[in-house]
Coordinates of C-alpha atoms in Angstrom, one line a residue:
M1 CA 102.9 15.5 -55.3
F2 CA 103.3 18.4 -52.9
C3 CA 100.4 20.8 -52.3
I4 CA 99.9 23.0 -49.3
Q5 CA 97.8 25.9 -50.6
C6 CA 94.4 25.3 -48.9
E7 CA 93.0 25.0 -45.5
Q8 CA 92.2 21.3 -45.9
T9 CA 95.9 20.5 -46.4
L10 CA 96.8 17.2 -44.8
H11 CA 98.8 17.2 -41.5
T12 CA 100.5 13.8 -41.1
A13 CA 103.4 12.2 -39.3
T14 CA 105.6 12.9 -42.3
G15 CA 104.8 16.6 -42.4
V16 CA 102.4 19.1 -43.6
G17 CA 101.0 19.1 -47.1
C18 CA 99.2 16.7 -49.5
R19 CA 102.0 14.5 -50.7
F20 CA 100.4 11.3 -51.8
A21 CA 98.6 10.0 -54.9
R22 CA 95.6 12.3 -54.3
G23 CA 95.0 15.5 -52.5
D24 CA 92.2 16.1 -50.0
C25 CA 90.5 18.2 -52.7
G26 CA 90.4 15.3 -55.1
K27 CA 93.4 16.6 -57.2
T28 CA 95.5 13.7 -58.4
A29 CA 99.3 13.7 -58.2
A30 CA 99.5 14.0 -62.0
V31 CA 97.3 17.1 -62.0
S32 CA 99.3 18.6 -59.2
D33 CA 102.5 18.0 -61.2
L34 CA 100.9 19.6 -64.3
Q35 CA 100.0 22.6 -62.2
D36 CA 103.5 23.0 -60.9
A37 CA 104.9 22.9 -64.5
L38 CA 102.3 25.4 -65.6
I39 CA 103.3 27.8 -62.8
C40 CA 106.9 27.6 -63.9
A41 CA 105.9 28.2 -67.5
L42 CA 103.9 31.3 -66.5
M43 CA 106.8 32.6 -64.5
A44 CA 108.9 32.3 -67.7
V45 CA 106.3 34.3 -69.6
S46 CA 106.3 37.0 -67.0
S47 CA 110.1 37.1 -66.9
Y48 CA 110.1 38.0 -70.6
A49 CA 107.1 40.3 -70.2
V50 CA 109.1 42.4 -67.8
A51 CA 112.1 42.4 -70.2
A52 CA 109.8 43.3 -73.1
R53 CA 108.2 46.2 -71.1
A54 CA 111.7 47.6 -70.5
Q55 CA 111.9 48.0 -74.3
G56 CA 108.4 49.5 -74.6
I57 CA 106.8 46.2 -75.8
I58 CA 103.4 45.5 -74.1
D59 CA 101.5 42.4 -75.3
A60 CA 97.8 42.6 -74.2
E61 CA 97.3 38.9 -74.9
V62 CA 100.1 38.0 -72.6
D63 CA 98.7 40.3 -69.9
A64 CA 95.3 38.5 -70.1
F65 CA 96.6 35.0 -70.4
V66 CA 99.0 34.7 -67.5
P67 CA 96.5 35.5 -64.7
K68 CA 93.8 33.5 -66.3
A69 CA 96.0 30.4 -66.6
L70 CA 97.4 30.8 -63.1
F71 CA 93.7 31.0 -61.9
A72 CA 93.4 27.4 -63.2
T73 CA 95.9 26.3 -60.5
L74 CA 93.8 27.6 -57.5
T75 CA 92.1 25.1 -55.2
N76 CA 89.1 23.3 -56.7
V77 CA 89.3 25.0 -60.1
N78 CA 90.7 22.8 -62.8
F79 CA 91.4 19.1 -62.6
D80 CA 91.5 18.4 -66.4
P81 CA 95.0 17.2 -67.4
E82 CA 94.6 18.0 -71.1
R83 CA 93.5 21.6 -70.6
L84 CA 96.3 22.2 -68.1
A85 CA 98.8 20.9 -70.6
G86 CA 97.3 23.1 -73.2
Y87 CA 97.8 26.1 -71.0
T88 CA 101.5 25.2 -70.6
T89 CA 101.9 24.8 -74.4
E90 CA 100.2 28.2 -74.9
A91 CA 102.5 29.8 -72.3
Q92 CA 105.6 28.5 -74.1
K93 CA 104.3 30.0 -77.4
L94 CA 103.7 33.4 -75.8
R95 CA 107.1 33.3 -74.1
D96 CA 108.8 32.5 -77.4
R97 CA 106.8 35.4 -79.1
L98 CA 108.0 37.8 -76.4
R99 CA 111.6 36.6 -76.8
G100 CA 111.4 37.2 -80.5
L101 CA 109.9 40.7 -80.1
C102 CA 112.7 41.5 -77.7
A103 CA 115.3 40.2 -80.2
E104 CA 113.7 42.3 -83.0
A105 CA 114.0 45.4 -80.8
G106 CA 117.7 44.9 -80.8
A107 CA 118.3 45.8 -77.1
A108 CA 120.3 43.5 -74.9
L109 CA 118.2 41.4 -72.6
P110 CA 118.9 41.5 -68.8
S111 CA 120.1 38.3 -67.2
L112 CA 117.1 36.1 -66.8
P113 CA 116.7 33.0 -64.5
A114 CA 117.2 29.6 -66.0
L115 CA 113.5 29.0 -65.5
A116 CA 112.7 31.6 -68.1
D117 CA 114.1 29.5 -71.0
A118 CA 113.0 26.1 -69.8
T119 CA 111.4 23.8 -72.4
W120 CA 108.4 21.7 -71.4
P121 CA 106.9 18.6 -73.1
S122 CA 103.6 19.2 -74.9
D123 CA 101.8 16.0 -73.9
A124 CA 100.1 15.7 -70.5
A125 CA 102.0 12.6 -69.4
G126 CA 105.4 14.0 -70.2
L127 CA 104.5 17.3 -68.7
S128 CA 103.3 15.7 -65.5
E129 CA 106.6 13.8 -65.3
A130 CA 108.6 17.1 -65.8
G131 CA 106.4 18.8 -63.2
R132 CA 107.7 16.5 -60.5
Q133 CA 111.1 18.1 -60.9
V134 CA 109.7 21.5 -60.1
A135 CA 107.6 20.6 -57.1
L136 CA 107.1 23.7 -54.8
D137 CA 109.2 22.1 -52.1
R138 CA 112.0 21.0 -54.4
D139 CA 114.7 23.0 -52.5
A140 CA 113.1 23.1 -49.1
A141 CA 116.0 21.4 -47.4
R142 CA 118.4 24.0 -48.8
I143 CA 116.4 27.2 -48.2
G144 CA 114.6 26.2 -44.9
A145 CA 111.0 26.1 -44.0
D146 CA 110.7 29.9 -43.3
V147 CA 111.9 31.0 -46.7
M148 CA 109.8 28.4 -48.4
G149 CA 106.8 29.6 -46.5
L150 CA 107.4 33.2 -47.6
R151 CA 107.8 32.1 -51.2
L152 CA 104.5 30.2 -51.0
L153 CA 102.9 33.2 -49.3
C154 CA 103.9 35.3 -52.3
L155 CA 102.8 32.7 -54.8
Y156 CA 99.5 32.0 -53.2
G157 CA 98.9 35.8 -53.0
L158 CA 99.5 36.0 -56.7
K159 CA 97.1 33.2 -57.3
G160 CA 94.5 35.2 -55.5
I161 CA 95.2 38.3 -57.5
A162 CA 95.1 36.2 -60.7
A163 CA 91.5 35.2 -59.9
Y164 CA 90.5 38.8 -59.2
M165 CA 92.2 40.0 -62.4
E166 CA 90.4 37.4 -64.5
H167 CA 87.0 38.3 -62.9
A168 CA 87.8 42.0 -63.6
R169 CA 88.9 41.3 -67.2
V170 CA 85.7 39.5 -68.0
L171 CA 83.9 42.7 -67.0
G172 CA 86.0 44.8 -69.2
Q173 CA 88.5 46.0 -66.6
T174 CA 92.2 45.8 -67.6
D175 CA 95.1 47.9 -66.4
P176 CA 98.6 47.8 -67.9
V177 CA 100.0 49.1 -64.7
A178 CA 98.4 46.3 -62.7
A179 CA 99.5 43.8 -65.3
A180 CA 103.1 45.1 -65.1
G181 CA 103.1 44.7 -61.4
F182 CA 101.7 41.2 -61.6
H183 CA 104.5 40.2 -64.1
R184 CA 107.2 41.8 -61.9
H185 CA 106.1 39.7 -58.9
M186 CA 105.9 36.5 -61.0
A187 CA 109.3 37.2 -62.4
F188 CA 110.7 37.8 -59.0
L189 CA 109.6 34.4 -57.8
A190 CA 111.2 32.9 -60.9
T191 CA 114.6 33.9 -59.6
E192 CA 114.0 31.6 -56.6
P193 CA 114.7 34.3 -54.0
T194 CA 116.1 33.2 -50.6
E195 CA 116.3 36.5 -48.7
A196 CA 113.5 36.6 -46.1
R197 CA 113.3 40.3 -45.8
A198 CA 112.9 40.7 -49.5
L199 CA 110.2 38.0 -49.6
F200 CA 108.3 39.6 -46.8
A201 CA 108.4 43.0 -48.6
E202 CA 107.3 41.3 -51.8
A203 CA 104.3 39.8 -49.9
M204 CA 103.2 43.3 -48.8
A205 CA 103.7 44.7 -52.3
I206 CA 101.4 41.9 -53.6
G207 CA 98.8 42.9 -51.0
T208 CA 99.1 46.5 -52.2
L209 CA 98.7 45.5 -55.9
N210 CA 95.6 43.5 -55.0
F211 CA 93.9 46.6 -53.6
R212 CA 94.2 48.1 -57.0
V213 CA 92.8 45.0 -58.7
M214 CA 89.9 44.8 -56.2
E215 CA 89.1 48.4 -57.1
M216 CA 89.1 47.4 -60.8
L217 CA 86.8 44.5 -60.0
D218 CA 84.4 46.7 -58.1
A219 CA 84.3 49.2 -61.0
G220 CA 83.6 46.4 -63.4
A221 CA 80.8 44.9 -61.4
T222 CA 79.0 48.2 -60.6
G223 CA 79.7 49.6 -64.0
T224 CA 78.2 46.6 -65.7
F225 CA 75.4 45.6 -63.3
G226 CA 74.8 48.8 -61.3
D227 CA 75.3 49.4 -57.6
P228 CA 73.8 46.6 -55.4
V229 CA 71.0 47.5 -53.1
P230 CA 69.7 45.6 -50.0
T231 CA 67.6 42.8 -51.3
P232 CA 65.8 39.9 -49.7
V233 CA 66.5 36.7 -51.6
N234 CA 64.3 33.6 -51.7
R235 CA 66.0 30.5 -50.4
R236 CA 63.3 28.0 -51.3
P237 CA 62.4 26.1 -54.5
V238 CA 59.8 27.4 -57.0
A239 CA 57.9 24.9 -59.2
G240 CA 59.3 24.4 -62.7
K241 CA 62.3 23.4 -64.6
A242 CA 65.6 24.8 -63.3
I243 CA 69.2 25.8 -63.8
L244 CA 71.6 26.3 -60.9
V245 CA 74.6 28.7 -61.3
S246 CA 77.5 28.4 -58.9
G247 CA 80.9 30.0 -58.7
H248 CA 81.5 33.7 -58.8
D249 CA 81.0 34.9 -62.4
L250 CA 78.2 37.4 -62.7
H251 CA 78.8 37.8 -66.4
D252 CA 78.0 34.2 -67.1
L253 CA 74.9 34.4 -64.9
L254 CA 73.6 37.4 -67.0
R255 CA 74.2 35.5 -70.2
I256 CA 72.3 32.4 -68.9
L257 CA 69.4 34.7 -67.8
E258 CA 69.3 36.3 -71.2
Q259 CA 69.3 32.9 -73.0
T260 CA 66.6 31.4 -70.8
A261 CA 64.2 34.4 -70.9
G262 CA 60.7 33.2 -71.9
R263 CA 61.8 29.5 -72.0
G264 CA 59.9 28.5 -68.8
I265 CA 63.1 27.7 -66.9
N266 CA 63.8 29.1 -63.5
V267 CA 67.4 30.1 -62.6
Y268 CA 68.9 29.8 -59.1
T269 CA 72.2 31.0 -57.7
H270 CA 74.4 28.9 -55.5
G271 CA 77.2 29.6 -53.1
E272 CA 78.9 32.9 -53.7
M273 CA 76.5 33.8 -56.4
L274 CA 73.8 34.9 -53.9
P275 CA 74.8 38.6 -54.0
A276 CA 73.9 38.7 -57.7
H277 CA 70.3 39.2 -56.7
A278 CA 71.1 42.7 -55.3
Y279 CA 72.4 44.1 -58.6
P280 CA 69.8 46.1 -60.7
A281 CA 70.8 44.4 -63.9
F282 CA 69.5 41.0 -62.6
K283 CA 66.3 42.3 -61.1
V284 CA 64.7 42.6 -64.6
F285 CA 64.6 38.8 -64.9
P286 CA 61.6 37.4 -63.1
H287 CA 62.9 33.8 -63.7
L288 CA 65.8 34.5 -61.4
V289 CA 63.7 33.1 -58.6
G290 CA 66.1 32.5 -55.7
H291 CA 69.1 31.0 -54.2
Y292 CA 69.5 27.2 -53.7
G293 CA 71.8 25.6 -51.2
S294 CA 74.7 27.0 -49.1
A295 CA 78.5 27.0 -49.3
W296 CA 80.7 25.1 -51.7
Q297 CA 81.6 22.2 -49.4
N298 CA 78.0 21.0 -49.4
Q299 CA 77.7 20.9 -53.2
Q300 CA 77.8 17.2 -53.7
S301 CA 74.7 16.6 -51.6
E302 CA 73.0 19.8 -52.8
F303 CA 73.8 19.3 -56.5
A304 CA 72.6 15.7 -56.3
A305 CA 69.3 16.9 -54.9
F306 CA 68.8 19.7 -57.5
P307 CA 66.5 18.5 -60.2
G308 CA 68.0 20.6 -63.1
A309 CA 71.1 21.6 -65.0
I310 CA 74.1 23.0 -63.1
V311 CA 76.8 25.4 -64.3
M312 CA 80.1 25.9 -62.4
T313 CA 81.5 29.3 -63.5
S314 CA 84.6 29.4 -61.3
N315 CA 85.9 27.8 -58.1
C316 CA 85.1 25.8 -56.1
L317 CA 84.4 22.5 -57.9
I318 CA 84.3 19.2 -56.0
D319 CA 84.5 15.8 -57.7
P320 CA 81.1 15.5 -59.5
R321 CA 81.4 11.8 -60.2
S322 CA 80.2 10.8 -56.7
G323 CA 77.1 12.9 -56.7
A324 CA 75.0 11.3 -59.5
Y325 CA 74.9 14.6 -61.4
Q326 CA 77.9 14.3 -63.7
D327 CA 75.6 14.1 -66.8
R328 CA 74.0 17.5 -65.9
I329 CA 76.8 19.6 -64.7
F330 CA 78.7 21.9 -67.0
T331 CA 82.0 23.8 -66.4
R332 CA 82.9 27.2 -67.8
S333 CA 85.9 29.5 -68.3
I334 CA 89.0 28.1 -66.4
V335 CA 87.0 25.4 -64.5
G336 CA 87.5 21.8 -65.6
W337 CA 87.0 18.2 -64.6
P338 CA 87.7 15.2 -66.9
G339 CA 84.5 13.9 -68.5
V340 CA 82.4 17.0 -67.6
R341 CA 81.0 19.0 -70.5
H342 CA 82.7 22.3 -70.9
I343 CA 81.2 25.5 -72.3
E344 CA 83.9 27.1 -74.4
D345 CA 82.1 30.4 -75.2
E346 CA 79.0 32.3 -74.0
D347 CA 76.5 30.0 -75.7
F348 CA 74.6 28.0 -73.0
A349 CA 72.3 26.2 -75.4
A350 CA 73.5 22.8 -74.2
V351 CA 72.7 23.8 -70.6
V352 CA 69.2 25.0 -71.6
A353 CA 68.6 21.8 -73.5
C354 CA 69.7 19.7 -70.5
A355 CA 67.4 21.6 -68.2
E356 CA 64.4 21.1 -70.5
T357 CA 64.8 17.3 -70.3
L358 CA 64.8 17.3 -66.5
A359 CA 61.8 17.4 -64.2
G360 CA 62.6 20.5 -62.2
F361 CA 60.9 21.2 -58.9
A362 CA 57.4 19.8 -58.5
A363 CA 56.1 22.4 -56.1
T364 CA 56.7 25.8 -54.7
E365 CA 57.8 26.0 -51.1
P366 CA 56.9 28.8 -48.7
V367 CA 59.3 31.7 -49.2
V368 CA 62.2 32.1 -46.7
T369 CA 64.5 35.0 -47.4
Q370 CA 68.1 36.1 -46.8
L371 CA 69.1 39.7 -47.0
T372 CA 72.1 40.7 -49.1
G373 CA 73.3 43.8 -51.1
F374 CA 75.1 46.0 -48.7
G375 CA 77.7 47.0 -51.3
R376 CA 80.1 49.9 -51.4
A377 CA 77.6 52.6 -52.5
T378 CA 75.0 51.5 -50.0
L379 CA 77.4 51.4 -47.1
L380 CA 79.0 54.7 -47.9
D381 CA 75.5 56.3 -48.3
A382 CA 74.6 54.9 -44.9
A383 CA 77.9 55.9 -43.3
P384 CA 76.6 59.2 -41.8
A385 CA 73.7 57.5 -40.1
V386 CA 75.9 54.7 -38.9
L387 CA 78.3 57.2 -37.6
D388 CA 75.6 58.9 -35.6
K389 CA 74.6 55.6 -34.0
V390 CA 78.3 55.0 -33.1
K391 CA 78.6 58.5 -31.5
S392 CA 75.4 58.1 -29.6
G393 CA 76.4 54.7 -28.2
K394 CA 73.6 52.8 -30.0
I395 CA 76.3 50.8 -31.9
R396 CA 79.2 49.7 -29.7
H397 CA 81.2 47.5 -32.1
F398 CA 81.3 46.1 -35.6
Y399 CA 82.5 42.5 -36.4
L400 CA 83.4 41.5 -39.9
I401 CA 82.9 37.8 -40.0
G402 CA 83.9 36.9 -43.5
G403 CA 85.8 34.7 -45.8
C404 CA 85.6 31.1 -47.1
D405 CA 83.7 28.3 -45.5
G406 CA 85.0 24.8 -45.2
T407 CA 84.5 21.4 -43.5
R408 CA 86.5 21.6 -40.3
A409 CA 84.5 21.3 -37.0
E410 CA 86.4 24.3 -35.7
R411 CA 84.5 26.6 -38.0
S412 CA 81.6 26.4 -35.6
Y413 CA 83.5 29.2 -33.8
Y414 CA 82.1 31.8 -36.3
A415 CA 78.5 31.1 -35.7
D416 CA 79.1 30.7 -32.0
L417 CA 80.7 34.1 -31.9
A418 CA 77.8 35.7 -33.9
R419 CA 75.2 34.2 -31.5
A420 CA 77.1 35.5 -28.5
L421 CA 77.4 39.1 -29.7
P422 CA 75.4 41.7 -27.7
Q423 CA 72.5 43.6 -29.4
D424 CA 74.5 46.8 -29.7
T425 CA 76.9 45.2 -32.2
V426 CA 76.7 44.9 -35.9
V427 CA 77.9 41.9 -38.0
L428 CA 79.3 42.4 -41.5
T429 CA 79.6 39.3 -43.7
L430 CA 81.2 38.5 -47.1
G431 CA 82.1 35.3 -48.9
C432 CA 80.5 31.9 -48.4
G433 CA 81.3 32.0 -44.7
K434 CA 78.0 33.9 -44.4
F435 CA 76.1 30.6 -44.6
R436 CA 77.6 29.6 -41.2
L437 CA 75.2 32.2 -39.8
D438 CA 72.0 30.8 -41.4
G439 CA 69.1 30.6 -39.0
I440 CA 70.4 33.2 -36.6
D441 CA 67.9 36.1 -36.0
F442 CA 70.0 39.2 -35.6
G443 CA 67.2 41.7 -35.6
S444 CA 68.1 45.4 -35.8
V445 CA 69.7 48.2 -33.9
D446 CA 67.9 51.5 -34.1
G447 CA 66.4 50.6 -37.5
L448 CA 69.7 49.2 -38.9
P449 CA 69.8 45.5 -39.6
R450 CA 72.4 43.9 -37.4
L451 CA 73.5 41.6 -40.1
L452 CA 74.9 43.3 -43.3
D453 CA 76.0 41.1 -46.1
L454 CA 78.5 42.8 -48.3
G455 CA 78.6 40.2 -51.0
Q456 CA 81.2 37.8 -52.4
C457 CA 84.7 37.5 -51.2
N458 CA 85.4 39.6 -54.3
D459 CA 83.6 42.4 -52.6
A460 CA 86.0 42.9 -49.7
Y461 CA 86.8 46.3 -51.2
A462 CA 83.5 47.5 -49.9
A463 CA 84.4 46.7 -46.3
I464 CA 87.8 48.5 -46.7
R465 CA 86.1 51.6 -48.2
L466 CA 83.6 51.7 -45.3
A467 CA 86.3 51.4 -42.7
V468 CA 88.3 54.2 -44.3
A469 CA 85.2 56.4 -44.5
L470 CA 84.3 55.9 -40.9
S471 CA 87.8 56.5 -39.7
E472 CA 88.0 59.7 -41.7
A473 CA 84.7 60.9 -40.3
L474 CA 85.8 60.1 -36.7
G475 CA 89.2 61.6 -37.2
C476 CA 91.0 58.4 -36.2
G477 CA 93.0 55.6 -37.8
V478 CA 91.3 52.4 -39.1
N479 CA 92.9 50.5 -36.2
D480 CA 91.1 52.8 -33.7
L481 CA 87.7 52.0 -35.0
P482 CA 85.3 49.8 -33.0
L483 CA 85.9 47.1 -35.6
T484 CA 87.2 43.6 -35.3
L485 CA 88.0 41.5 -38.4
V486 CA 87.4 37.8 -37.9
L487 CA 88.3 36.0 -41.1
S488 CA 87.8 32.4 -42.1
W489 CA 90.3 31.3 -44.8
F490 CA 90.2 28.4 -47.1
E491 CA 92.1 29.1 -50.4
Q492 CA 94.2 31.7 -52.1
K493 CA 91.7 34.5 -52.6
A494 CA 91.5 34.7 -48.8
I495 CA 95.3 34.8 -48.5
V496 CA 95.6 37.8 -50.8
I497 CA 92.8 39.6 -49.1
L498 CA 94.7 39.1 -45.8
L499 CA 97.8 40.5 -47.5
T500 CA 95.9 43.5 -48.7
L501 CA 94.6 44.3 -45.2
L502 CA 98.1 43.9 -43.8
A503 CA 99.6 46.1 -46.5
L504 CA 97.1 48.8 -45.6
G505 CA 98.3 48.6 -42.0
V506 CA 95.2 46.9 -40.5
R507 CA 96.1 45.3 -37.2
D508 CA 94.8 42.7 -34.8
I509 CA 93.1 40.5 -37.4
R510 CA 91.9 37.1 -36.3
V511 CA 92.2 34.2 -38.7
G512 CA 91.1 30.6 -38.6
P513 CA 90.1 28.0 -38.2
T514 CA 93.7 26.8 -38.5
A515 CA 96.9 28.5 -39.5
P516 CA 97.9 28.2 -43.2
G517 CA 100.1 25.1 -43.4
F518 CA 102.8 27.0 -45.3
L519 CA 103.2 29.6 -42.5
T520 CA 105.8 28.3 -40.0
P521 CA 105.6 29.1 -36.3
N522 CA 108.4 31.7 -36.9
L523 CA 106.4 33.4 -39.7
I524 CA 103.2 33.4 -37.6
A525 CA 105.2 35.0 -34.7
T526 CA 106.5 37.6 -37.1
L527 CA 103.1 38.5 -38.4
N528 CA 101.8 38.7 -34.8
A529 CA 104.7 41.0 -33.8
E530 CA 104.3 43.2 -36.9
F531 CA 100.5 43.3 -37.3
G532 CA 99.0 41.7 -34.2
L533 CA 97.7 38.8 -36.4
R534 CA 96.4 36.0 -34.3
L535 CA 94.5 32.7 -34.7
I536 CA 91.0 32.5 -33.5
S537 CA 90.5 31.2 -29.9
T538 CA 87.1 31.0 -28.3
P539 CA 84.1 33.3 -28.7
E540 CA 84.3 34.1 -25.1
E541 CA 87.9 35.2 -25.4
T542 CA 87.2 37.2 -28.5
L543 CA 84.4 39.1 -26.8
A544 CA 86.5 39.8 -23.8
E545 CA 89.4 41.1 -25.9
T546 CA 87.4 43.3 -28.3
L547 CA 84.5 44.8 -26.3
C548 CA 85.1 47.6 -23.9
A549 CA 83.5 47.4 -20.5

């Protein structure tokens, strides 16, 4: 296998990347090979989707399927060989359907890459074997590390977009223009490009497309659940039977709440689901009693200690077999692990039945709260008051400390930086990186909380909109704002958010805790020269570089 897409990628004497029988995430070599084959099959579908669109043929099923299936290849999403093989079989059927529609239209097809017409085995074992032939580093010796790194930057950016497109689709947000752009980028990679400038431009175009998709996702979330409002969320158990909902999917959480109403079961969020408590649509359910646990990497110990049923709605899933809870965890949507019960539709009766057989929490603990809910509408409404505090000197600087959490010790930088910030600064958080700041009392500055949680990683759009609003009000560019972006990355959603910020011209972003393994020193140097992108250093150096005397 060869996998290099996440922050926990192995660095060994033989090179960078997980290359052995099992990746650090728990993905087996066979599953990695299945994912590589699926990626190629999806590129083939997109190649024909582009050709079909040139003839006025748009297939809505194809537009929905390709991002959803690509989402299954993200870090810690789907480890189930049979379902991955099924996605590849379905991809071939859709490719053949598009090919037939193009033939019926009678127009000559453009020259397509060989990958577009490849045939893949239907069984998982044969498909895994075939996948070895299309490992992502198969031509690295010929094209060089820089070109391969740029290809992977584009592919991983597209994986991030795929996740956001699927989240938006579930909330009723689709856009044929965004779908067309997604297919074009996938089809471009199917040609196995080797020109660095073209690949770099492609990466920026992928970032631009993601801004449109994030806007769709924001519209879907606020249109379905209302605009989030600042909300204190209980972080301690409440006596009673329980269901824990992890991942990112607010739609599934709503369905679970509806199906447990009046059943005597308390529902808790976990990980990136914490911001759900801030949406008006969820406030009508008194049995949504709080948030349990912290970030994804702690789930094995936290899930083992949770005395109820667990639902994983999207990434990030860690091997449940070692946590003594495999018999009470369920997967949903594109998430999968062999032997774990999967919910195919929106009927969570099996989850409810499981929760009813379990003890739940024996006692209610004293309430401890965490504030969330500073979404786009709240931030924009508060912008004039915030602007006044900036002009009067009461707020000197903003720090966006956001992104994915993880296990590396270097991630202590983010909490250390937050603790070191002076009282006239404000911290914005999003993603599960916020849990690094648990236990820090930030207080307030002139009545404004110094810690403003914007929500999930999916909600980065809110931070961008706030920055644009403040820059317009101050009559300056975004890069002239008293704002520093300090991002923690782990997987492909973070990569595409970074591409979006770069495509919007945002400079001097700090990223950590380590450089993405697929970015070579030459590529990092280019990003530094073009955008001022740099790796995190020490909190002291960051403060010295970002705060005016």
